[in-house]
Coordinates of N, CA and C in Angstrom, one line a residue:
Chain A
X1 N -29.5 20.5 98.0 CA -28.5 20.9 97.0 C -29.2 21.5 95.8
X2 N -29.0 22.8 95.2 CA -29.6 23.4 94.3 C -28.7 23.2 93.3
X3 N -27.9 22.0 92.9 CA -27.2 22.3 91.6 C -27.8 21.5 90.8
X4 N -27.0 21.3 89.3 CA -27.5 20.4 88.4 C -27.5 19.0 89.1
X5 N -29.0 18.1 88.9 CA -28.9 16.6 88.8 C -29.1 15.8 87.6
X6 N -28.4 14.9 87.7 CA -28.6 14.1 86.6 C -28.9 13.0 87.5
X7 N -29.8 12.0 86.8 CA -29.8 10.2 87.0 C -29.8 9.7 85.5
X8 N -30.4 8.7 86.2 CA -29.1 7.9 87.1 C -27.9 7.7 86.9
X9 N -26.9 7.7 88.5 CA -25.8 7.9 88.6 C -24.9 7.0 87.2
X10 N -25.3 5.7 87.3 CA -25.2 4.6 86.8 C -26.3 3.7 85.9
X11 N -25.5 3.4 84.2 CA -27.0 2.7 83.3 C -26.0 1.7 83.3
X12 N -26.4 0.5 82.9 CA -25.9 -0.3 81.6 C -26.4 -1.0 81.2
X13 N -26.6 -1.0 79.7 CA -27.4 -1.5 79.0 C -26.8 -2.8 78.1
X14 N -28.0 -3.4 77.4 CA -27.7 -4.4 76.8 C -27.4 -3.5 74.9
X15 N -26.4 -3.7 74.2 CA -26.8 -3.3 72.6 C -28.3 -3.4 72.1
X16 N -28.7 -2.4 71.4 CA -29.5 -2.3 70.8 C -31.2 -1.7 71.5
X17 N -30.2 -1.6 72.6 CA -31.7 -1.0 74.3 C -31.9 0.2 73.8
X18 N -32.6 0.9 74.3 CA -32.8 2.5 74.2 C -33.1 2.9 76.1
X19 N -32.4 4.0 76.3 CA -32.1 4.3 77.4 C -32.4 6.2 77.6
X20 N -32.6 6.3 78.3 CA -33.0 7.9 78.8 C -32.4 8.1 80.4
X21 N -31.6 8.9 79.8 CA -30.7 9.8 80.8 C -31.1 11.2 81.5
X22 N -31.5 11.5 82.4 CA -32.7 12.5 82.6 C -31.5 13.8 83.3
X23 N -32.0 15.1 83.4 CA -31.2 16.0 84.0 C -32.0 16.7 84.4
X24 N -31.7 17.7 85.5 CA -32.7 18.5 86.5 C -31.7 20.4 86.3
X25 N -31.5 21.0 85.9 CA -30.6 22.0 85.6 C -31.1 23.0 87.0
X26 N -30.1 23.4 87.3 CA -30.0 24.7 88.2 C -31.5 25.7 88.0
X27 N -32.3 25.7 89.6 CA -33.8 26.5 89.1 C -33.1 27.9 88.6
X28 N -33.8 28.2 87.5 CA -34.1 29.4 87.2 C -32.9 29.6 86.1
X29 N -31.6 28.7 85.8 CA -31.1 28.9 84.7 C -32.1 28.5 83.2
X30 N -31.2 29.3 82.1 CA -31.7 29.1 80.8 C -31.0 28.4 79.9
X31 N -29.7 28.1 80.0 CA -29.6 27.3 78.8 C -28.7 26.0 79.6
X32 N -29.2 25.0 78.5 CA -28.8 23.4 79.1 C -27.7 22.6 78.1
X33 N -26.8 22.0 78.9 CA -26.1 21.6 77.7 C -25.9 20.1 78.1
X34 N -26.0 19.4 77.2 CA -25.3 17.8 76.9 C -24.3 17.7 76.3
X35 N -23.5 16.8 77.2 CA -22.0 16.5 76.8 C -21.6 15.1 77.2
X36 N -20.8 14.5 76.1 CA -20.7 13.5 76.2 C -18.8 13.3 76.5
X37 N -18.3 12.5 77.6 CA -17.0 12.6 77.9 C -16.1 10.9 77.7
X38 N -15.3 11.4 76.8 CA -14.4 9.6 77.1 C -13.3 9.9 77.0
X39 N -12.4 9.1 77.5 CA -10.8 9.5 77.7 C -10.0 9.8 76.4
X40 N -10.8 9.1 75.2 CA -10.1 9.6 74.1 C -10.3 11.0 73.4
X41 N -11.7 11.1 73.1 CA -12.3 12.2 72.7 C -12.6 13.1 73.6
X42 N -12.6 13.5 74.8 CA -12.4 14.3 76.0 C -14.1 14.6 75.5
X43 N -14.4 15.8 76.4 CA -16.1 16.4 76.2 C -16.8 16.9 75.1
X44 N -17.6 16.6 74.5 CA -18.0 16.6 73.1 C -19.5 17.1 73.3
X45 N -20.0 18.1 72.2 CA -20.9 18.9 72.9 C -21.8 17.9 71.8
X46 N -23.0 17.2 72.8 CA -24.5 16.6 72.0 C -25.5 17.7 71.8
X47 N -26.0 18.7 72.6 CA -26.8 19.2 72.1 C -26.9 20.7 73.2
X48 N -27.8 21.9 73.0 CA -27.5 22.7 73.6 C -28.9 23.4 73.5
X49 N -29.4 23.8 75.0 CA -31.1 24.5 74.8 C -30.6 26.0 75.4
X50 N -31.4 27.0 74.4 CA -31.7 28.0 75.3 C -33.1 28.6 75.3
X51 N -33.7 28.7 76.6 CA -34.5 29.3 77.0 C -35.6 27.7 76.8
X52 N -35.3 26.4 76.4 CA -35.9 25.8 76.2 C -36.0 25.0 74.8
X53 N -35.6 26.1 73.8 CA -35.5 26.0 72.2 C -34.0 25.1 72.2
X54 N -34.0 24.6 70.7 CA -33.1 24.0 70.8 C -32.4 24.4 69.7
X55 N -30.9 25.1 70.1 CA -30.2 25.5 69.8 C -29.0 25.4 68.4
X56 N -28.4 24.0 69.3 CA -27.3 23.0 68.6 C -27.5 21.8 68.8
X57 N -27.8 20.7 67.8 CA -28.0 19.4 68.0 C -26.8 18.5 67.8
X58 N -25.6 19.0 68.4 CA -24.4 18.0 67.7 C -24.0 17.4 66.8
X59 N -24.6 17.6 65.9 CA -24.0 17.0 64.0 C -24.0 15.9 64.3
X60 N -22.8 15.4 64.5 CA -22.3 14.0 64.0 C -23.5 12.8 65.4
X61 N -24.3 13.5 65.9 CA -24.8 12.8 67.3 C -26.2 12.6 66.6
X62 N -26.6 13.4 65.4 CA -28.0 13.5 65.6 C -28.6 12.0 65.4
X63 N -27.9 11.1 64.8 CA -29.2 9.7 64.0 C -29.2 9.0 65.5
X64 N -29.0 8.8 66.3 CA -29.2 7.7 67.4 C -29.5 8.6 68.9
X65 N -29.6 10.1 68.9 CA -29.2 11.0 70.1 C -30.0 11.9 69.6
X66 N -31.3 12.2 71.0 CA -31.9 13.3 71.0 C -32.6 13.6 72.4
X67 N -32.1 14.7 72.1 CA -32.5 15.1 73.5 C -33.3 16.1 73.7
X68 N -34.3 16.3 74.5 CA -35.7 17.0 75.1 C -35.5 18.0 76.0
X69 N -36.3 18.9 75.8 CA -36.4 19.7 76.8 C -37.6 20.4 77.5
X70 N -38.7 19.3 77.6 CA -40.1 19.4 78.0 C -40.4 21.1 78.8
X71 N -39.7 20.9 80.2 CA -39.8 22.1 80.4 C -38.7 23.1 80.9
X72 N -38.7 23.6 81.6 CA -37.3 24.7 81.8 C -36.5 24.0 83.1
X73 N -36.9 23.3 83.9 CA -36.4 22.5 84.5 C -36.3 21.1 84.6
X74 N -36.4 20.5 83.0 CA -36.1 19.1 83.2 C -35.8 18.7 81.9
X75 N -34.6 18.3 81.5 CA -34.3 17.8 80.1 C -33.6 15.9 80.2
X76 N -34.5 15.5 79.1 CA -33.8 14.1 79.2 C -33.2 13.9 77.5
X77 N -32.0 12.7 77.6 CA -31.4 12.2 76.6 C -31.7 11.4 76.3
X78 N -31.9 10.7 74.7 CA -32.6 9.8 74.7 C -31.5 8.6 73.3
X79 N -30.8 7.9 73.8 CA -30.1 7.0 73.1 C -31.1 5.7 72.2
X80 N -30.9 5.6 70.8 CA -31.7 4.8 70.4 C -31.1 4.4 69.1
X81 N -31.0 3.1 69.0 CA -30.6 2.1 69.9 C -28.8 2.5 70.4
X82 N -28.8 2.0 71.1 CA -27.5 2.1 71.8 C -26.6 1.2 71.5
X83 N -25.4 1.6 71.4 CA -24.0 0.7 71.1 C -23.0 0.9 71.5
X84 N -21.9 -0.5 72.0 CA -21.3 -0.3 72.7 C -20.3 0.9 72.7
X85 N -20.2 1.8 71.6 CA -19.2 2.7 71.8 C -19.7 3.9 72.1
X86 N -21.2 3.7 72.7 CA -21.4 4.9 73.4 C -21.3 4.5 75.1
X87 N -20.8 3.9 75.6 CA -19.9 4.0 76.9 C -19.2 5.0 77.0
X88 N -19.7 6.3 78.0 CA -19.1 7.0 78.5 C -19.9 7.8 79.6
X89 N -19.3 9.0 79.8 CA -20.0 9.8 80.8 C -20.3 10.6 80.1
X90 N -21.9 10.9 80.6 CA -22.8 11.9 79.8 C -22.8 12.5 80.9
X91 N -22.9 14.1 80.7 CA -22.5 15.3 81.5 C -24.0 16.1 81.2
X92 N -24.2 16.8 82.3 CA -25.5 17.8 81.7 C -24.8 19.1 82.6
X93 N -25.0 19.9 81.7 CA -24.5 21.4 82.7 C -25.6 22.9 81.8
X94 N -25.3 24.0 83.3 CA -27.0 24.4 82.8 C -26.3 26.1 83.5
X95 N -26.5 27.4 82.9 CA -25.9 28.4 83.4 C -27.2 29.1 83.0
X96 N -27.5 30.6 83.5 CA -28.1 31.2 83.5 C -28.2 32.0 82.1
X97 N -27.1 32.7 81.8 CA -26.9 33.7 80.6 C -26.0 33.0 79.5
X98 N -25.8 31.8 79.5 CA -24.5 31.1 78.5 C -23.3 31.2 79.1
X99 N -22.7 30.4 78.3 CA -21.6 30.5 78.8 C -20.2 31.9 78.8
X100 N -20.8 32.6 77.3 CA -20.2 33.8 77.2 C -20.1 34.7 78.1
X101 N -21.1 34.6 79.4 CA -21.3 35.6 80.1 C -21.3 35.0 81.7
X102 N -21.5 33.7 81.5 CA -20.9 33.5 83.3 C -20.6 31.8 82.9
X103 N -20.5 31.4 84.6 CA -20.2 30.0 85.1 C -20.9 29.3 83.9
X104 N -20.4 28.2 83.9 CA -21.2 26.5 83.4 C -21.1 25.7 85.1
X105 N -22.7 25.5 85.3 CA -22.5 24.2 86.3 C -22.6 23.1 85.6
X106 N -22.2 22.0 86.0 CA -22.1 21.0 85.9 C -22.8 19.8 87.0
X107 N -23.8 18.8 86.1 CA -23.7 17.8 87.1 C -23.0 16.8 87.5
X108 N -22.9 15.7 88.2 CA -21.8 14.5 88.4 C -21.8 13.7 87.4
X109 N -22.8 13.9 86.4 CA -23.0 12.7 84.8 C -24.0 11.6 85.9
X110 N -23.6 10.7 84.2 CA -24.1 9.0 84.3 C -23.3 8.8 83.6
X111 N -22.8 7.5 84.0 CA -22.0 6.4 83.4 C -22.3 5.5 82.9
X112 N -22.5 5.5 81.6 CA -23.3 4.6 80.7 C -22.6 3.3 80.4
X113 N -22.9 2.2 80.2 CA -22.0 0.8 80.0 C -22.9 0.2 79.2
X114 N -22.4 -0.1 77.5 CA -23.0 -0.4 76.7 C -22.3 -1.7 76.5
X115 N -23.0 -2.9 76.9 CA -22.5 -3.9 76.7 C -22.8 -4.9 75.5
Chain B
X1 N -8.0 20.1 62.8 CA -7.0 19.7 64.0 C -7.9 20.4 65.0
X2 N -7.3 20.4 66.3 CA -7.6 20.9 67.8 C -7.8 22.1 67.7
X3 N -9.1 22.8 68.1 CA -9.1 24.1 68.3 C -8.7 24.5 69.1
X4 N -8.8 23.4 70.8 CA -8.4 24.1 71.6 C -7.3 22.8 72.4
X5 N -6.0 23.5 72.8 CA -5.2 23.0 73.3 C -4.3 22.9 74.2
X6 N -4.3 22.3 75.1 CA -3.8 22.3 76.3 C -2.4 21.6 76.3
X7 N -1.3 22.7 77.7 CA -0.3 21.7 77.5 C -0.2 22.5 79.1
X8 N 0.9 21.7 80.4 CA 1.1 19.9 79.7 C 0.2 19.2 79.5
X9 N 0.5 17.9 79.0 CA -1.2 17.0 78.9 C -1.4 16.6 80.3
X10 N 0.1 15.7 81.4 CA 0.0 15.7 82.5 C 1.0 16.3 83.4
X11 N 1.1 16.4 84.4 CA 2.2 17.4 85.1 C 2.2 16.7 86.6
X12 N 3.5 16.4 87.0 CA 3.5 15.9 88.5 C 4.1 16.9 89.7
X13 N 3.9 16.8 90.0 CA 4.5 18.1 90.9 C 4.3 17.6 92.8
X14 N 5.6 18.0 93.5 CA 5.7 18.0 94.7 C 4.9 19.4 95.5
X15 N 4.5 18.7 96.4 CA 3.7 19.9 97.2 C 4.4 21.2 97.4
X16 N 3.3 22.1 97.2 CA 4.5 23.2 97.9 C 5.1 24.1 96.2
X17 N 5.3 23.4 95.4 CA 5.7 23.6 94.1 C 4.5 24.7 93.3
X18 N 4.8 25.5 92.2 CA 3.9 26.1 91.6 C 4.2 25.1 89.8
X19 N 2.7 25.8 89.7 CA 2.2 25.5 88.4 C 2.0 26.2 87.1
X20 N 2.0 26.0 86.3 CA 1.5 26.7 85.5 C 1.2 26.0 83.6
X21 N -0.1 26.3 83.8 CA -0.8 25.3 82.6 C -1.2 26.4 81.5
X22 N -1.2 25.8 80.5 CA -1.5 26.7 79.5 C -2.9 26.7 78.1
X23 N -3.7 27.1 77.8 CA -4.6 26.6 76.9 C -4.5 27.9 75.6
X24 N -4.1 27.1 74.6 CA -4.5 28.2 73.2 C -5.1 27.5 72.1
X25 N -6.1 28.8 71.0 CA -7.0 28.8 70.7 C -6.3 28.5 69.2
X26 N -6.8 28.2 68.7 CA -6.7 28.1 67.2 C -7.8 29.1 66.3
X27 N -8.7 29.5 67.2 CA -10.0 30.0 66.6 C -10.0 31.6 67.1
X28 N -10.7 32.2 66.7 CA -11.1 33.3 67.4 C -12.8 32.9 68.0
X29 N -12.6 33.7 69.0 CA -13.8 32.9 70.8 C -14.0 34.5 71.2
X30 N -15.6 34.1 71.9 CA -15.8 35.0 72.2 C -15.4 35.4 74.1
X31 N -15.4 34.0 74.5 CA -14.6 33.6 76.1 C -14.3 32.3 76.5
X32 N -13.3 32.4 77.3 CA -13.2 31.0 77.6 C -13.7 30.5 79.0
X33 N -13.5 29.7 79.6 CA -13.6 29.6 81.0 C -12.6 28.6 81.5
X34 N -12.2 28.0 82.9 CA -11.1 27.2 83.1 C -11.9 26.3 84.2
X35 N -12.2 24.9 84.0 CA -12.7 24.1 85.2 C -11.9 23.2 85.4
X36 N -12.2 22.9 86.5 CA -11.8 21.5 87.2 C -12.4 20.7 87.5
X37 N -11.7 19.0 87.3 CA -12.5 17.9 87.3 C -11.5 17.3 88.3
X38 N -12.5 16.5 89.2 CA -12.2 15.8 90.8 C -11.7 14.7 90.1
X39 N -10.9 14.0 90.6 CA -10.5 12.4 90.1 C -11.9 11.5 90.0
X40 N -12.9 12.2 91.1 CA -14.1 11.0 90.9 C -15.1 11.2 90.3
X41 N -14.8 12.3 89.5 CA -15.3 13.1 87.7 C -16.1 14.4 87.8
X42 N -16.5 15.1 88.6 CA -17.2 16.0 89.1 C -16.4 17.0 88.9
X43 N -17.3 17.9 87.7 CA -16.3 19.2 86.7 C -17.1 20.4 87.3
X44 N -16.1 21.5 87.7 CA -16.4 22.9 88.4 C -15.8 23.7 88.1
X45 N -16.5 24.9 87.4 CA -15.8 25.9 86.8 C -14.8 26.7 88.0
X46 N -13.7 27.3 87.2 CA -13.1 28.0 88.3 C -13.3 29.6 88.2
X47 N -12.6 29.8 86.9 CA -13.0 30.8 86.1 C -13.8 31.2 85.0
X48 N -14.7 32.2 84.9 CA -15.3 33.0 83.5 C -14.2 33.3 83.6
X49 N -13.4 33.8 82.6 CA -12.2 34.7 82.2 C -12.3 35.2 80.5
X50 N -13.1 36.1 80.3 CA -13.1 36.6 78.9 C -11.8 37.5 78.5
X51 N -11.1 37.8 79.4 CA -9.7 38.7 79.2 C -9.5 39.2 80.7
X52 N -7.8 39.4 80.8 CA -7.4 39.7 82.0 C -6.9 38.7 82.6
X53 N -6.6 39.0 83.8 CA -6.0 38.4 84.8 C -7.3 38.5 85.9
X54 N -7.3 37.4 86.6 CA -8.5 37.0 87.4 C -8.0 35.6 88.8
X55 N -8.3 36.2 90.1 CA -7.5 35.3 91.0 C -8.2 35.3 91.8
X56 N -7.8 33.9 92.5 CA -9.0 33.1 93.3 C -7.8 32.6 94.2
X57 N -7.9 32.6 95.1 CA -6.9 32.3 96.2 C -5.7 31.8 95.3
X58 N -5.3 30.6 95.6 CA -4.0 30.0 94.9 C -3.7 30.1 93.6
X59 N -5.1 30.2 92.9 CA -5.5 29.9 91.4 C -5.4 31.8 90.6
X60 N -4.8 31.7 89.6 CA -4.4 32.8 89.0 C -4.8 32.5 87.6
X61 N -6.3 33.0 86.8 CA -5.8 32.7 85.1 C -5.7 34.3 83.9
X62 N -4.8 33.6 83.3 CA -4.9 35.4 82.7 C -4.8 34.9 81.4
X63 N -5.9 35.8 80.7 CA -6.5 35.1 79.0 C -6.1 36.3 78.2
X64 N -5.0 36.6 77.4 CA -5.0 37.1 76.0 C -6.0 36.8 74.9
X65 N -7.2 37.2 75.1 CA -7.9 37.6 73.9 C -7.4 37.3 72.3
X66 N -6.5 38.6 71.9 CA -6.2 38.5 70.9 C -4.7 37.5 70.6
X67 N -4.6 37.1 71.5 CA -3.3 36.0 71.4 C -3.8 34.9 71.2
X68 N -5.3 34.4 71.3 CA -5.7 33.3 71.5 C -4.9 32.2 72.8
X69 N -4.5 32.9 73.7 CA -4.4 32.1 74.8 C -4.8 32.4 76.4
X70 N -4.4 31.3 76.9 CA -4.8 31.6 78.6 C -4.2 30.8 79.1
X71 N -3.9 31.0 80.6 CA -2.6 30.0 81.3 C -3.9 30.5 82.8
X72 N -3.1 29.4 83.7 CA -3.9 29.2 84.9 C -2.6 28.8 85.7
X73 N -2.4 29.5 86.8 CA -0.9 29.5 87.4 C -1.8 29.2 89.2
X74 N -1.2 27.9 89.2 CA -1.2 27.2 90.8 C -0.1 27.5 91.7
X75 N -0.3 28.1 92.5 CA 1.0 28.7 93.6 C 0.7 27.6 94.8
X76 N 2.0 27.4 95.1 CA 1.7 26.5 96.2 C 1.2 25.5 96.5
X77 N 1.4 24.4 95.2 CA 0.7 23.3 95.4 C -0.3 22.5 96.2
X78 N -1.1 22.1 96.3 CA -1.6 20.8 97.5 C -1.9 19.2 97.1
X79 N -2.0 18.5 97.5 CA -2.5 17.0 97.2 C -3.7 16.9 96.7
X80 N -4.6 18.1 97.5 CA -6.0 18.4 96.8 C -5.9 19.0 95.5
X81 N -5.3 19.8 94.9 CA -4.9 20.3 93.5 C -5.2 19.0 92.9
X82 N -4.8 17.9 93.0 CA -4.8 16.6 91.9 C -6.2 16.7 91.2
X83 N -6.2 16.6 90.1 CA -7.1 16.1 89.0 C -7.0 16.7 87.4
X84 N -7.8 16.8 86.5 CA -7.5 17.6 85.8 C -7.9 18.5 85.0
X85 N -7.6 19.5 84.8 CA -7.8 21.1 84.7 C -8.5 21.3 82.9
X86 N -9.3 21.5 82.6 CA -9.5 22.0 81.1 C -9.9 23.2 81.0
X87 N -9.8 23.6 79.7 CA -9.9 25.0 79.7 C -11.4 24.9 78.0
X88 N -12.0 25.6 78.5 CA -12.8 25.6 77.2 C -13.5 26.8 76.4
X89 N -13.6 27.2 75.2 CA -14.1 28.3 74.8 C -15.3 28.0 73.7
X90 N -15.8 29.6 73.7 CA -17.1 29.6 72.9 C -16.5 30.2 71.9
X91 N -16.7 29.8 70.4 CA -16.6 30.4 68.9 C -17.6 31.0 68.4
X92 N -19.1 30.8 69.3 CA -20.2 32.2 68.5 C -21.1 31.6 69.9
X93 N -22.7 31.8 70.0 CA -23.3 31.6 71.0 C -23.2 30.0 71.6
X94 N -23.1 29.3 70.5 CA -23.4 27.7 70.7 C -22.5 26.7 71.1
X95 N -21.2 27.0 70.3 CA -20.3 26.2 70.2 C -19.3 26.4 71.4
X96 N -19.0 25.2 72.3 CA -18.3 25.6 73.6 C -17.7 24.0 73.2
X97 N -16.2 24.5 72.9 CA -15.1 23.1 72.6 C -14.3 23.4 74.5
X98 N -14.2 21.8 74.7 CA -13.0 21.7 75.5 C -12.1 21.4 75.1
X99 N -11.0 21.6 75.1 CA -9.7 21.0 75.3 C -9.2 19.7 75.7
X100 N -8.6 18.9 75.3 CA -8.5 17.6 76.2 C -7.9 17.7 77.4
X101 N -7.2 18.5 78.3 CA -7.2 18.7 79.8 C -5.7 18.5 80.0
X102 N -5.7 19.1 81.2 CA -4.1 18.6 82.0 C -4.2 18.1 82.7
X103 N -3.8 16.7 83.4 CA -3.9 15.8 84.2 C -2.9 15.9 85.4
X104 N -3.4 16.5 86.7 CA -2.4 17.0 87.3 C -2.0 15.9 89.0
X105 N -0.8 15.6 89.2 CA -0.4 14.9 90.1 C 0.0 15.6 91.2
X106 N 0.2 16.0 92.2 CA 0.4 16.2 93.3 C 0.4 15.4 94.6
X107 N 2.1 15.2 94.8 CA 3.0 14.0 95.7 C 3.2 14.8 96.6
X108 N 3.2 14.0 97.8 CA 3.4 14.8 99.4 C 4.9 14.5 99.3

């Protein structure tokens, strides 16, 4: 399967843990995006790379949320410290030219449980 | 408020029945796109649709630009159809809002 991966499928953590959520983007796309999803706030953009550079860091995400993008194929999220109201599904999705100009794939997330 | 918004929020519908969902902008965007999400959360674009009319077997979405809207019209329902549909756009290179979605039911 050549699409986006993310792991693990499933975290949960204890409050106050730090946790890293890793993503594998489509070979040869350029820009990567983190998203964060809950049934109230629907998908909420954490941060956004292109070509590797980092783009958009989600404002209101930046004090506890940062995320990496070592190399062109592998970006991880990095929660620190974590609390329970970040329970949700983190999304990583990764298109070639942006999204102005074609698809967003999408991976299956992780399901984060901040206990 | 909502830049971007979807109606209905949910919609039940008998097989066989058509659809039709709608997303508008509050903003001016440079494109939208339209995905779908599986009940077991797995989101897949349907359409790029930066303007026009654009159709994919059952699936139909056609985006007014300068009206700031787009509608996505399901012909012929299925039970597979179930889940829910968002529509989301870009405001300059970075910024890609979704919409909070239509939640869609399809009864045999």
């Amino acid at each position: 399967d050549a699409g986006v991966t993310q792991t693990p499928r499933h975290e949960v953590a204890e409050k106050g843990q730090t946790i890293i959520l890793k993503c594998e983007p489509v070979s040869g796309h350029n820009d990567l995006f983190w998203y964060r999803q809950t049934k109230i706030q629907g998908l909420e953009l954490l941060s956004y790379f292109r070509s590797k550079s980092l783009m958009e860091d989600g404002g209101a995400f930046k004090d506890r949320f940062k995320a990496e993008m070592l190399n062109s194929s592998f970006s991880t999220l990095k929660i620190q410290p974590t609390e329970p109201k970040d329970s949700a599904v983190y999304l990583c999705a990764s298109s070639h030219r942006g999204f102005s100009n074609e698809r967003l794939f999408f991976g299956h997330g992780t399901k984060l449980s901040v206990l | 408020g909502q830049q971007v918004q979807q109606s209905p929020a949910s919609l039940v519908l008998q097989e066989g029945e058509n659809a039709e969902l709608q997303c508008n902008f509050s903003t001016s965007l440079n494109s939208m796109q339209w995905f779908y999400q599986r009940p077991e959360g797995s989101l897949v674009s349907l359409f790029y649709n930066p303007s026009g009319t654009k159709q994919s077997g059952r699936l139909t979405s056609t985006t007014v630009i300068k009206e700031r809207r787009s509608s996505l019209h399901i012909s012929s329902s299925q039970i597979t159809d179930s889940g829910t549909y968002l529509c989301a756009i870009d405001t300059n290179a970075y910024k890609v809002i979704f919409g909070k979605g239509t939640h869609l039911h399809v009864l045999p």
